[in-house]
Coordinates of C-alpha atoms and ligand atoms in Angstrom, one line a residue:
M3 CA 11.6 -19.4 1.4
L4 CA 8.9 -16.8 0.7
A5 CA 5.4 -17.6 -0.4
L6 CA 5.3 -16.8 -3.8
I7 CA 1.9 -15.8 -4.7
F8 CA 0.4 -13.5 -2.3
V9 CA -3.3 -13.4 -1.7
A10 CA -5.6 -11.1 0.0
G11 CA -6.6 -12.0 3.7
A12 CA -10.1 -13.4 4.3
A13 CA -11.4 -9.9 5.2
P14 CA -8.8 -7.1 4.3
P15 CA -9.3 -4.4 7.1
A16 CA -10.7 -1.1 6.2
D17 CA -8.1 1.3 5.1
P18 CA -7.2 3.8 8.1
L19 CA -6.9 6.7 5.3
G20 CA -10.1 5.7 3.5
Y21 CA -8.3 4.4 0.3
T22 CA -10.4 2.1 -1.6
G23 CA -8.1 -0.1 -3.6
G24 CA -10.0 1.0 -6.9
A25 CA -13.4 -0.1 -5.5
G26 CA -14.8 3.8 -5.6
P27 CA -13.7 7.4 -5.1
L28 CA -11.6 8.5 -2.2
V29 CA -13.7 10.8 0.1
L30 CA -11.7 13.5 1.4
D31 CA -14.3 15.1 3.6
G32 CA -16.9 13.0 5.3
R33 CA -18.7 15.9 6.9
V34 CA -22.1 17.1 5.5
D35 CA -21.1 20.7 5.9
G36 CA -17.6 20.5 4.4
G37 CA -16.0 20.6 1.1
P38 CA -12.6 19.3 -0.2
G39 CA -11.0 22.9 0.1
W40 CA -7.3 23.4 -0.5
M41 CA -7.6 20.8 -3.4
A42 CA -4.7 21.9 -5.8
A43 CA -1.2 21.3 -4.9
A44 CA -0.3 25.1 -5.2
D45 CA -2.6 25.9 -2.4
C46 CA -0.2 24.1 0.1
G47 CA 2.9 24.9 -1.7
D48 CA 2.5 28.6 -1.1
C49 CA 3.7 27.6 2.5
H50 CA 5.2 24.4 1.9
G51 CA 7.6 25.2 -1.0
Q52 CA 10.0 22.2 -0.5
A53 CA 7.5 19.7 -0.6
L54 CA 5.7 21.2 -3.5
A55 CA 9.0 21.3 -5.6
E56 CA 9.8 17.6 -4.7
W57 CA 6.4 16.3 -5.3
T58 CA 6.3 18.3 -8.5
D59 CA 9.2 15.9 -9.8
S60 CA 7.6 12.9 -8.7
R61 CA 5.5 10.0 -10.3
H62 CA 2.7 10.6 -7.9
H63 CA 2.4 14.0 -9.6
R64 CA 2.3 12.2 -13.0
S65 CA 0.2 9.4 -12.0
W66 CA -2.9 10.4 -14.3
T67 CA -0.8 12.2 -17.2
N68 CA 2.2 9.8 -17.8
D69 CA 2.5 8.1 -21.1
L70 CA 2.3 4.4 -19.7
F71 CA -0.5 5.1 -17.7
Q72 CA -2.4 6.9 -20.5
A73 CA -1.7 4.0 -22.8
G74 CA -2.8 1.6 -20.2
L75 CA -6.1 3.5 -19.8
I76 CA -6.9 4.0 -23.5
A77 CA -6.5 0.1 -23.6
E78 CA -8.9 -0.6 -20.4
P79 CA -10.6 2.6 -19.7
Q80 CA -12.1 1.6 -16.4
R81 CA -13.4 3.5 -13.4
F82 CA -11.2 1.0 -11.4
C83 CA -8.0 2.6 -12.9
V84 CA -9.5 6.4 -12.0
Y85 CA -10.2 5.5 -8.5
C86 CA -6.3 5.2 -7.7
H87 CA -4.5 7.2 -10.3
A88 CA -6.6 10.3 -9.7
P89 CA -8.4 9.0 -6.8
A90 CA -10.4 11.8 -5.0
A91 CA -14.2 12.1 -5.7
V92 CA -13.5 15.6 -7.3
Q93 CA -10.8 14.3 -9.6
A94 CA -12.9 11.2 -10.5
D95 CA -15.8 13.5 -11.3
E96 CA -13.8 15.2 -13.8
V97 CA -12.5 12.2 -15.7
I98 CA -15.2 9.7 -15.6
P99 CA -17.3 11.4 -18.2
N100 CA -14.0 11.5 -20.4
L101 CA -13.6 7.6 -20.4
A102 CA -15.5 7.2 -23.5
A103 CA -13.4 9.6 -25.3
Y104 CA -10.2 7.7 -23.9
A105 CA -11.7 4.5 -25.4
A106 CA -12.0 6.2 -28.6
L107 CA -8.3 6.9 -28.8
S108 CA -7.3 3.2 -29.2
P109 CA -6.2 2.1 -32.4
R110 CA -8.8 -0.7 -32.0
A111 CA -11.7 1.5 -31.1
T112 CA -14.8 1.0 -33.0
G113 CA -17.5 3.7 -32.9
A114 CA -17.4 6.6 -30.4
V115 CA -15.1 8.6 -32.6
G116 CA -15.2 12.3 -32.2
A117 CA -15.8 12.2 -28.6
R118 CA -13.9 15.4 -26.8
L119 CA -11.8 15.3 -23.8
A120 CA -13.1 17.9 -21.4
P121 CA -10.2 19.5 -19.2
E122 CA -9.2 17.7 -16.2
P123 CA -7.1 20.1 -14.1
L124 CA -7.4 18.4 -10.7
A125 CA -7.0 15.0 -12.2
E126 CA -3.8 16.0 -13.9
E127 CA -2.3 16.5 -10.4
G128 CA -2.8 12.8 -9.9
V129 CA -2.0 11.7 -6.3
N130 CA -1.5 15.2 -5.0
C131 CA -1.0 16.9 -1.3
A132 CA -4.7 16.6 -0.7
V133 CA -5.0 12.8 -1.4
C134 CA -2.5 11.9 1.0
H135 CA -2.8 14.8 3.5
L136 CA -6.3 16.2 3.7
R137 CA -9.1 14.6 5.5
D138 CA -12.3 16.0 7.0
G139 CA -11.0 19.6 6.9
A140 CA -7.8 18.7 8.8
V141 CA -4.3 18.2 7.6
L142 CA -2.8 14.7 8.4
A143 CA 0.7 14.7 9.9
A144 CA 2.7 11.9 11.0
R145 CA 3.6 13.2 14.3
P146 CA 2.7 16.2 16.5
L147 CA 4.2 19.7 15.7
A148 CA 7.3 20.6 17.5
P149 CA 6.7 22.6 20.6
G150 CA 6.4 26.2 19.9
R151 CA 5.3 25.6 16.3
A152 CA 1.9 26.5 15.2
A153 CA 0.2 25.9 11.8
P154 CA -2.9 28.1 10.3
H155 CA -4.7 24.8 9.8
P156 CA -6.1 22.1 11.7
I157 CA -3.6 19.2 12.1
R158 CA -4.8 15.7 13.0
V159 CA -1.8 13.2 13.8
A160 CA -2.0 10.1 12.0
P161 CA 1.0 7.9 12.8
E162 CA 0.0 5.5 10.0
L163 CA 0.8 8.2 7.4
G164 CA 4.7 8.1 8.3
G165 CA 5.0 4.3 8.1
A166 CA 4.1 1.5 5.7
E167 CA 0.2 1.7 6.4
G168 CA -0.1 5.0 4.8
C169 CA 1.1 3.7 1.6
R170 CA -0.6 0.2 1.8
G171 CA -4.0 1.4 0.5
C172 CA -2.8 2.1 -3.1
H173 CA 0.3 -0.2 -3.2
E174 CA -1.8 -3.4 -2.5
F175 CA -4.7 -4.1 -3.9
A176 CA -6.8 -7.1 -5.6
I177 CA -7.4 -8.0 -9.1
P178 CA -11.0 -7.2 -9.9
A179 CA -13.5 -10.2 -9.8
A180 CA -15.2 -11.1 -13.0
T181 CA -18.4 -10.4 -11.4
G182 CA -17.2 -7.0 -10.0
G183 CA -15.7 -6.6 -6.5
P184 CA -12.3 -7.8 -5.5
S185 CA -11.0 -11.4 -6.3
P186 CA -8.8 -13.0 -3.9
F187 CA -5.7 -12.4 -5.7
L188 CA -3.5 -9.4 -5.7
M189 CA -2.7 -7.2 -8.6
Q190 CA 0.0 -5.5 -6.5
S191 CA 1.4 -6.7 -3.4
T192 CA 4.2 -4.5 -2.4
F193 CA 3.0 -4.1 1.2
S194 CA 2.9 -7.9 1.7
E195 CA 6.3 -8.4 0.1
W196 CA 7.7 -5.6 2.6
R197 CA 5.9 -7.3 5.6
A198 CA 7.3 -10.7 4.7
L199 CA 10.9 -9.3 4.4
S200 CA 11.2 -6.8 7.2
G201 CA 11.8 -7.3 10.9
P202 CA 11.6 -4.8 13.9
G203 CA 14.1 -1.9 13.0
D204 CA 14.0 -2.4 9.3
P205 CA 13.1 0.7 7.4
S206 CA 9.5 1.3 6.4
C207 CA 8.3 2.5 2.9
V208 CA 8.7 6.0 4.1
G209 CA 12.1 5.3 5.6
C210 CA 13.5 4.5 2.4
H211 CA 11.5 6.3 -0.2
M212 CA 11.3 9.7 1.7
A213 CA 14.9 9.3 3.0
P214 CA 16.7 12.6 3.5
G215 CA 17.3 14.0 0.1
H216 CA 14.6 12.2 -1.5
G217 CA 11.6 13.4 0.7
H218 CA 8.2 13.9 -1.5
R219 CA 10.0 12.8 -4.9
M220 CA 9.6 9.1 -3.6
T221 CA 11.6 7.9 -6.4
G222 CA 11.3 4.1 -7.6
A223 CA 12.0 2.3 -10.9
H224 CA 11.7 5.5 -13.1
D225 CA 15.1 6.7 -11.3
V226 CA 17.3 4.6 -13.2
E227 CA 20.5 5.0 -11.2
K228 CA 18.2 3.7 -8.2
L229 CA 16.9 0.8 -10.2
R230 CA 20.4 0.0 -11.1
G231 CA 21.5 0.3 -7.6
A232 CA 19.0 -2.3 -6.6
L233 CA 20.4 -5.1 -8.8
R234 CA 23.8 -6.7 -8.3
V235 CA 24.9 -8.7 -11.4
R236 CA 28.0 -10.6 -11.2
R237 CA 29.7 -13.7 -12.9
A238 CA 30.2 -17.0 -11.0
G239 CA 32.0 -19.5 -13.5
G240 CA 29.5 -20.1 -16.3
A241 CA 26.6 -18.3 -15.0
L242 CA 25.2 -14.7 -14.4
V243 CA 24.2 -14.3 -10.9
L244 CA 21.5 -11.7 -10.2
E245 CA 20.8 -10.4 -6.8
A246 CA 18.2 -7.7 -5.4
V247 CA 20.1 -5.3 -2.8
D248 CA 19.0 -2.6 -0.6
I249 CA 15.5 -3.1 -1.3
G250 CA 12.4 -3.8 0.9
H251 CA 10.3 -5.8 -1.6
A252 CA 10.5 -8.0 -4.6
L253 CA 12.5 -6.8 -7.6
P254 CA 10.5 -5.8 -9.6
T255 CA 7.5 -5.0 -7.3
G256 CA 4.5 -2.8 -8.2
D257 CA 2.7 -3.1 -11.4
L258 CA 1.9 -6.5 -12.6
F259 CA 3.6 -6.1 -16.1
R260 CA 7.0 -5.2 -14.7
A261 CA 9.8 -7.6 -15.5
L262 CA 13.6 -8.2 -15.6
T263 CA 14.8 -10.2 -18.5
V264 CA 18.2 -11.9 -19.1
E265 CA 18.6 -11.9 -23.0
L266 CA 21.5 -13.5 -25.1
R267 CA 22.5 -12.9 -28.6
R268 CA 24.6 -15.8 -30.0
G269 CA 27.4 -15.6 -32.3
A270 CA 29.9 -12.6 -32.8
G271 CA 27.2 -10.0 -33.2
V272 CA 27.2 -6.3 -32.7
P273 CA 27.4 -4.9 -29.2
P274 CA 24.0 -4.5 -27.2
D275 CA 23.9 -0.8 -27.3
S276 CA 24.2 -0.4 -30.9
A277 CA 21.0 0.6 -33.0
E278 CA 20.9 -3.2 -34.3
D279 CA 18.2 -4.8 -32.1
D280 CA 17.5 -8.1 -33.5
G281 CA 18.6 -11.6 -32.6
W282 CA 18.2 -11.5 -28.9
E283 CA 16.8 -14.5 -27.1
V284 CA 15.1 -14.2 -23.6
I285 CA 16.7 -16.9 -21.3
F286 CA 15.2 -16.1 -18.0
V287 CA 12.5 -13.7 -16.8
A288 CA 12.1 -12.3 -13.4
G289 CA 8.6 -11.3 -13.2
R290 CA 4.8 -12.5 -12.7
S291 CA 2.7 -14.3 -15.2
F292 CA -1.2 -14.6 -15.1
E293 CA -3.8 -16.7 -16.9
L294 CA -7.4 -15.5 -17.9
V295 CA -9.8 -18.1 -16.6
E296 CA -13.6 -18.3 -17.6
T297 CA -15.5 -18.3 -14.1
G298 CA -19.0 -17.6 -15.8
G299 CA -18.8 -13.9 -15.3
P300 CA -19.3 -11.4 -17.9
R301 CA -15.4 -11.5 -18.8
P302 CA -12.7 -14.0 -18.0
E303 CA -10.8 -13.3 -14.6
K304 CA -7.1 -13.0 -14.4
R305 CA -5.3 -15.1 -12.0
P306 CA -1.7 -15.6 -11.0
L307 CA 0.4 -18.4 -12.4
S308 CA 3.8 -17.9 -11.5
D309 CA 6.3 -15.6 -9.7
T310 CA 9.9 -15.7 -10.6
R311 CA 11.0 -12.1 -9.2
L312 CA 14.2 -11.6 -7.2
W313 CA 14.1 -11.4 -3.5
P314 CA 16.9 -9.7 -1.4
G315 CA 19.4 -12.4 -0.1
Q316 CA 18.2 -14.9 -2.6
P317 CA 20.7 -14.7 -5.5
R318 CA 19.6 -16.3 -8.8
S319 CA 22.1 -18.0 -11.1
V320 CA 21.2 -18.1 -14.9
A321 CA 23.7 -20.3 -17.1
L322 CA 25.4 -18.8 -20.0
P323 CA 26.5 -21.0 -23.0
V324 CA 30.3 -20.8 -21.9
D325 CA 31.3 -22.4 -25.3
Q326 CA 30.2 -19.1 -27.1
P327 CA 32.6 -16.4 -25.6
E328 CA 31.6 -13.8 -28.1
A329 CA 28.0 -14.0 -27.5
W330 CA 26.4 -10.8 -25.8
W331 CA 24.3 -11.1 -22.7
R332 CA 21.9 -8.0 -21.4
V333 CA 19.7 -7.6 -18.6
R334 CA 16.6 -5.2 -19.1
Y335 CA 13.8 -3.8 -17.3
M336 CA 10.4 -3.8 -18.8
Y337 CA 8.0 -1.2 -17.6
G338 CA 5.3 -2.5 -19.6
A339 CA 3.9 -5.9 -21.1
P340 CA 4.7 -7.0 -24.6
H341 CA 1.3 -6.5 -25.7
D342 CA 1.6 -2.8 -24.8
L343 CA 4.8 -2.6 -26.5
A344 CA 2.9 -4.0 -29.8
R345 CA 0.3 -1.6 -29.4
G346 CA 2.7 1.2 -30.1
L347 CA 0.8 3.6 -27.7
A348 CA 3.9 5.0 -26.1
P349 CA 7.6 5.4 -27.4
L350 CA 9.6 2.4 -27.0
G351 CA 12.3 3.8 -24.6
D352 CA 9.4 4.3 -22.2
W353 CA 8.9 0.6 -21.8
V354 CA 12.2 -0.8 -21.6
I355 CA 15.9 -0.1 -20.5
T356 CA 19.1 -2.1 -20.3
L357 CA 20.5 -2.2 -16.8
A358 CA 23.7 -4.4 -17.5
S359 CA 25.3 -6.1 -20.4
G360 CA 28.5 -7.9 -21.4
Q361 CA 30.1 -10.7 -23.3
V362 CA 30.0 -14.2 -22.3
G363 CA 33.8 -14.7 -22.3
Q364 CA 34.4 -11.5 -20.3
E365 CA 34.2 -10.7 -16.7
T366 CA 31.3 -8.5 -15.6
R367 CA 32.1 -5.0 -14.7
K368 CA 28.8 -3.9 -13.0
Ligands
LIG412 C1 -0.9 29.5 4.9 C2 0.3 28.9 5.0 C3 -0.2 27.1 5.0 C4 -0.9 26.7 4.2 C5 -1.7 27.1 2.8 C6 -0.6 25.0 4.4 N1 0.2 25.1 5.5 FE1 0.6 23.1 6.2 N2 1.6 24.3 7.8 C7 1.8 25.8 7.8 C8 2.7 25.9 8.9 C9 3.2 27.3 9.4 C10 2.9 24.7 9.6 C11 3.6 24.4 11.0 C12 4.7 23.7 11.0 C13 6.0 24.6 10.5 O1 6.3 25.5 11.2 O2 6.6 24.3 9.5 C14 2.2 23.8 8.9 C15 2.2 22.2 9.3 C16 1.9 21.3 8.3 C17 2.3 19.9 8.5 C18 2.9 19.2 9.6 C19 4.4 19.6 9.5 C20 5.2 18.9 10.5 O3 6.3 19.6 10.5 O4 5.0 17.8 11.0 C21 1.8 19.3 7.6 C22 1.9 17.9 6.9 C23 1.1 20.3 6.4 N3 1.4 21.5 7.1 C24 0.7 20.0 5.2 C25 0.0 20.9 4.5 C26 -0.8 20.7 3.3 C27 -1.0 19.0 2.8 C28 -1.5 21.7 2.9 C29 -2.5 21.9 1.8 C30 -3.7 21.1 1.9 C31 -1.1 22.8 3.8 N4 -0.2 22.3 4.9 C32 -1.3 24.3 3.6 C33 1.5 26.5 6.9 C34 0.6 26.2 5.9
LIG413 C1 -5.5 0.4 -6.0 C2 -4.7 1.4 -6.7 C3 -4.5 1.1 -8.3 C4 -5.4 0.8 -9.4 C5 -7.0 0.5 -9.1 C6 -4.7 0.8 -10.5 N1 -3.4 1.1 -10.2 FE1 -2.0 1.4 -11.8 N2 -0.6 1.7 -10.3 C7 -1.0 1.9 -9.0 C8 0.4 2.0 -8.2 C9 0.6 2.1 -6.8 C10 1.4 2.0 -9.3 C11 2.8 2.0 -9.0 C12 3.5 0.8 -9.0 C13 4.9 0.6 -9.9 O1 5.5 1.9 -10.0 O2 5.1 -0.3 -10.5 C14 0.8 1.8 -10.5 C15 1.5 1.7 -11.8 C16 0.7 1.6 -13.0 C17 1.4 1.7 -14.3 C18 2.9 1.8 -14.5 C19 3.1 3.3 -14.6 C20 4.5 3.8 -14.9 O3 4.9 4.9 -14.5 O4 5.3 3.1 -15.2 C21 0.5 1.6 -15.3 C22 0.5 1.7 -16.8 C23 -0.9 1.5 -14.7 N3 -0.5 1.4 -13.2 C24 -2.1 1.4 -15.3 C25 -3.1 1.2 -14.7 C26 -4.6 0.9 -15.4 C27 -4.7 0.8 -16.9 C28 -5.3 0.7 -14.4 C29 -6.9 0.2 -14.4 C30 -7.0 -1.0 -15.2 C31 -4.8 0.8 -13.1 N4 -3.6 1.0 -13.2 C32 -5.4 0.6 -11.7 C33 -2.0 1.8 -8.6 C34 -3.3 1.4 -9.2
LIG414 C1 2.0 9.9 -1.5 C2 1.4 10.6 -0.4 C3 2.1 12.2 -0.1 C4 1.8 13.2 -1.1 C5 1.3 13.0 -2.3 C6 2.2 14.3 -0.3 N1 2.7 14.1 1.0 FE1 3.6 15.2 2.4 N2 4.0 13.6 3.5 C7 3.8 12.4 3.5 C8 4.1 11.6 4.3 C9 4.0 9.8 4.4 C10 5.0 12.4 5.4 C11 5.6 11.9 6.6 C12 7.1 11.8 6.3 C13 7.6 11.4 7.5 O1 7.3 10.5 8.3 O2 8.6 12.0 7.9 C14 4.6 13.7 4.8 C15 5.1 14.8 5.2 C16 4.6 16.3 4.9 C17 5.2 17.3 5.7 C18 6.0 17.4 6.9 C19 7.4 17.8 6.8 C20 8.2 17.0 5.6 O3 8.4 17.5 4.6 O4 8.3 15.8 5.9 C21 4.7 18.4 4.8 C22 4.7 19.7 5.3 C23 3.9 17.9 3.8 N3 4.0 16.5 3.7 C24 3.2 18.4 2.7 C25 3.1 18.1 1.6 C26 2.6 18.7 0.5 C27 2.7 20.5 0.4 C28 2.5 18.2 -0.5 C29 2.1 18.4 -2.0 C30 2.9 19.4 -2.7 C31 2.5 16.8 0.1 N4 2.9 16.8 1.2 C32 2.3 15.6 -1.0 C33 3.0 11.8 2.3 C34 2.5 12.7 1.0
LIG415 C1 -3.5 7.5 -3.5 C2 -2.8 6.4 -3.9 C3 -1.3 6.4 -3.4 C4 -0.8 6.4 -2.3 C5 -1.4 6.8 -0.8 C6 0.6 6.3 -2.3 N1 0.8 6.0 -3.6 FE1 2.6 5.6 -4.5 N2 1.9 5.6 -6.2 C7 0.7 5.7 -6.5 C8 0.4 5.6 -8.0 C9 -0.9 5.6 -8.9 C10 1.8 5.4 -8.6 C11 2.1 5.2 -10.1 C12 2.5 6.4 -10.6 C13 2.8 6.2 -12.1 O1 1.6 6.2 -12.9 O2 3.8 6.2 -12.3 C14 2.6 5.4 -7.4 C15 4.0 5.4 -7.6 C16 5.1 5.0 -6.6 C17 6.3 4.9 -6.7 C18 7.0 4.8 -8.0 C19 8.0 5.8 -8.3 C20 8.9 5.6 -9.6 O3 10.0 6.3 -9.6 O4 8.7 4.5 -10.1 C21 6.8 4.9 -5.5 C22 8.2 4.7 -5.0 C23 5.8 5.2 -4.4 N3 4.6 5.3 -5.3 C24 6.0 5.2 -3.2 C25 4.8 5.5 -2.2 C26 5.0 5.5 -0.8 C27 6.4 5.6 -0.2 C28 3.8 5.9 -0.4 C29 3.4 6.1 1.2 C30 4.1 7.4 1.8 C31 3.0 5.9 -1.3 N4 3.4 5.8 -2.5 C32 1.5 6.2 -1.1 C33 -0.4 5.7 -5.6 C34 -0.3 6.2 -4.2
LIG416 C1 15.1 -0.9 2.0 C2 14.5 0.2 1.4 C3 13.1 0.1 0.9 C4 11.8 0.0 1.4 C5 11.8 -0.5 2.8 C6 10.9 -0.2 0.5 N1 11.5 0.0 -1.0 FE1 10.3 0.5 -2.5 N2 12.0 0.4 -3.5 C7 13.3 0.6 -3.1 C8 14.3 0.5 -4.2 C9 15.8 0.8 -3.9 C10 13.6 0.6 -5.3 C11 14.1 0.8 -6.7 C12 14.1 -0.7 -7.5 C13 12.7 -1.2 -8.1 O1 12.4 -0.4 -8.8 O2 12.3 -2.2 -7.6 C14 12.1 0.7 -4.9 C15 11.1 0.6 -5.7 C16 9.7 0.9 -5.4 C17 8.7 1.0 -6.4 C18 8.8 1.1 -7.8 C19 8.5 -0.2 -8.5 C20 8.0 0.0 -10.0 O3 7.6 -1.2 -10.6 O4 8.1 0.9 -10.5 C21 7.4 1.2 -5.6 C22 6.0 1.2 -6.2 C23 8.0 1.0 -4.3 N3 9.2 0.9 -4.1 C24 7.1 1.1 -3.2 C25 7.4 0.6 -1.8 C26 6.4 0.5 -0.9 C27 4.9 0.8 -0.9 C28 7.1 0.1 0.3 C29 6.4 -0.3 1.4 C30 5.4 -1.4 1.7 C31 8.4 0.1 -0.2 N4 8.6 0.5 -1.2 C32 9.6 -0.2 0.8 C33 13.7 0.6 -1.6 C34 12.7 0.3 -0.7

């Protein structure tokens, strides 16, 4: 059985690629004489067209501009968010002066009305080529160039880029403590989840997310077919059995508000895909929950309370009311929290999708 609440180690190691976990901007160039150079994706894309095309289609490209992040930022306009969603110092410099203008966009905002957003051309590229590849004037590559190949730029071989270590700095980080700095509790723990599940020979993050045909798209939960493929739903007697498959971490992983719900509508109601959306009762949640604890700091501190997510190899049964064969069930994936839904800052379809559904009296097709 896996440990259900992951905590940061006593002294987390310095990140080999310089990521800060939200503590500060990412410094791409530590040399006194250097500048970041080649900062925009198009600068690399002139020569690396395929990587550019794939990345352009990725969530990394949209990590600053997508509706869900923007809604989260408007609700909590913190530098902490900037240092990961538009992490390089040159990107952070563009958006930090805009944080007051973001705050003013909230429906609950008081004051600061009229602040204008200045343009953010580099931040709009989010996690771009330079963020992952450019350090101190050299381009990081997972392995040496093949014999006979040459590049018009310096290359530094950084094997960690091609495994899980190169993703860890952003895909695992602590909840900020009430007094500033990291708390011992993790906000995202995808790396630890992967490490707990993986043995020698198992694929790393890159092995699955950059597999041939996927490359720099690095798709995840926003690829709905992939998400459906990672969840097996079957019937066993009076229960619905959920299982995570072909996945290297918990389902869901990543953002703290992600959840899977099993919902039930009793009685001979209309099918789940009709416009009628009332009367559903949540009977199981696979997700994490948190509590706010007063610690004497300037604001309450978020701490993990429970973790009911799905793990590969550990099927989970959810009992259905077998005496109500007409009742409908559905399994939904929530990209955001109910309080975000209530804020109405992004369209409902961006927050929640139905992955599987059926009637209690019928066998499951998926
Ligand atoms: C003027 C053209 C040009 C520009 C601009 C350029 N590269 Fe390259 N890059 C090359 C060539 C040529 C190679 C050699 C490998 C090859 O033959 O494909 C290479 C090699 C690489 C490699 C190692 C490839 C491998 O096969 O392991 C990486 C990673 C890389 N570049 C990333 C970048 C990034 C990121 C940028 C922008 C910051 C960039 N390059 C800008 C031409 C360019
Ligand atoms: C150390 C890095 C880091 C910090 C700091 C951080 N995030 Fe994220 N965030 C991520 C990663 C990695 C993901 C992708 C995980 C996933 O897909 O679930 C993500 C996903 C999200 C998503 C879901 C986006 C989507 O496309 O569905 C939202 C919303 C979000 N973050 C908001 C925020 C806000 C608001 C803050 C500041 C309070 C913040 N993040 C701070 C790394 C970070
Ligand atoms: C989220 C981090 C990330 C971003 C963003 C990113 N790369 Fe990469 N890139 C990688 C990793 C990891 C590898 C190594 C994959 C492997 O081990 O095969 C890689 C490999 C490469 C290679 C070697 C050949 C290949 O395609 O596998 C080139 C060239 C390259 N990247 C260019 C780019 C360019 C150009 C951009 C922007 C358009 C970019 N990368 C954006 C992480 C990233
Ligand atoms: C500089 C920080 C950073 C690094 C390094 C990074 N990521 Fe991400 N990643 C993010 C952020 C931020 C998001 C959330 C984007 C959004 O808002 O939707 C994200 C989202 C994702 C997603 C979710 C895509 C989807 O469709 O839902 C996957 C998968 C992913 N990253 C894989 C990787 C892998 C694999 C690596 C290592 C090769 C990596 N990331 C390295 C910051 C990073
Ligand atoms: C065995 C294959 C496999 C491995 C290894 C793997 N993943 Fe995934 N990952 C998936 C699949 C399949 C999904 C889609 C289902 C989902 O969203 O959970 C996914 C989804 C994700 C998401 C999107 C979650 C969300 O809430 O949007 C992120 C982020 C992610 N992976 C990051 C990583 C990182 C970082 C690593 C390494 C530490 C990693 N993955 C290792 C298969 C894998």
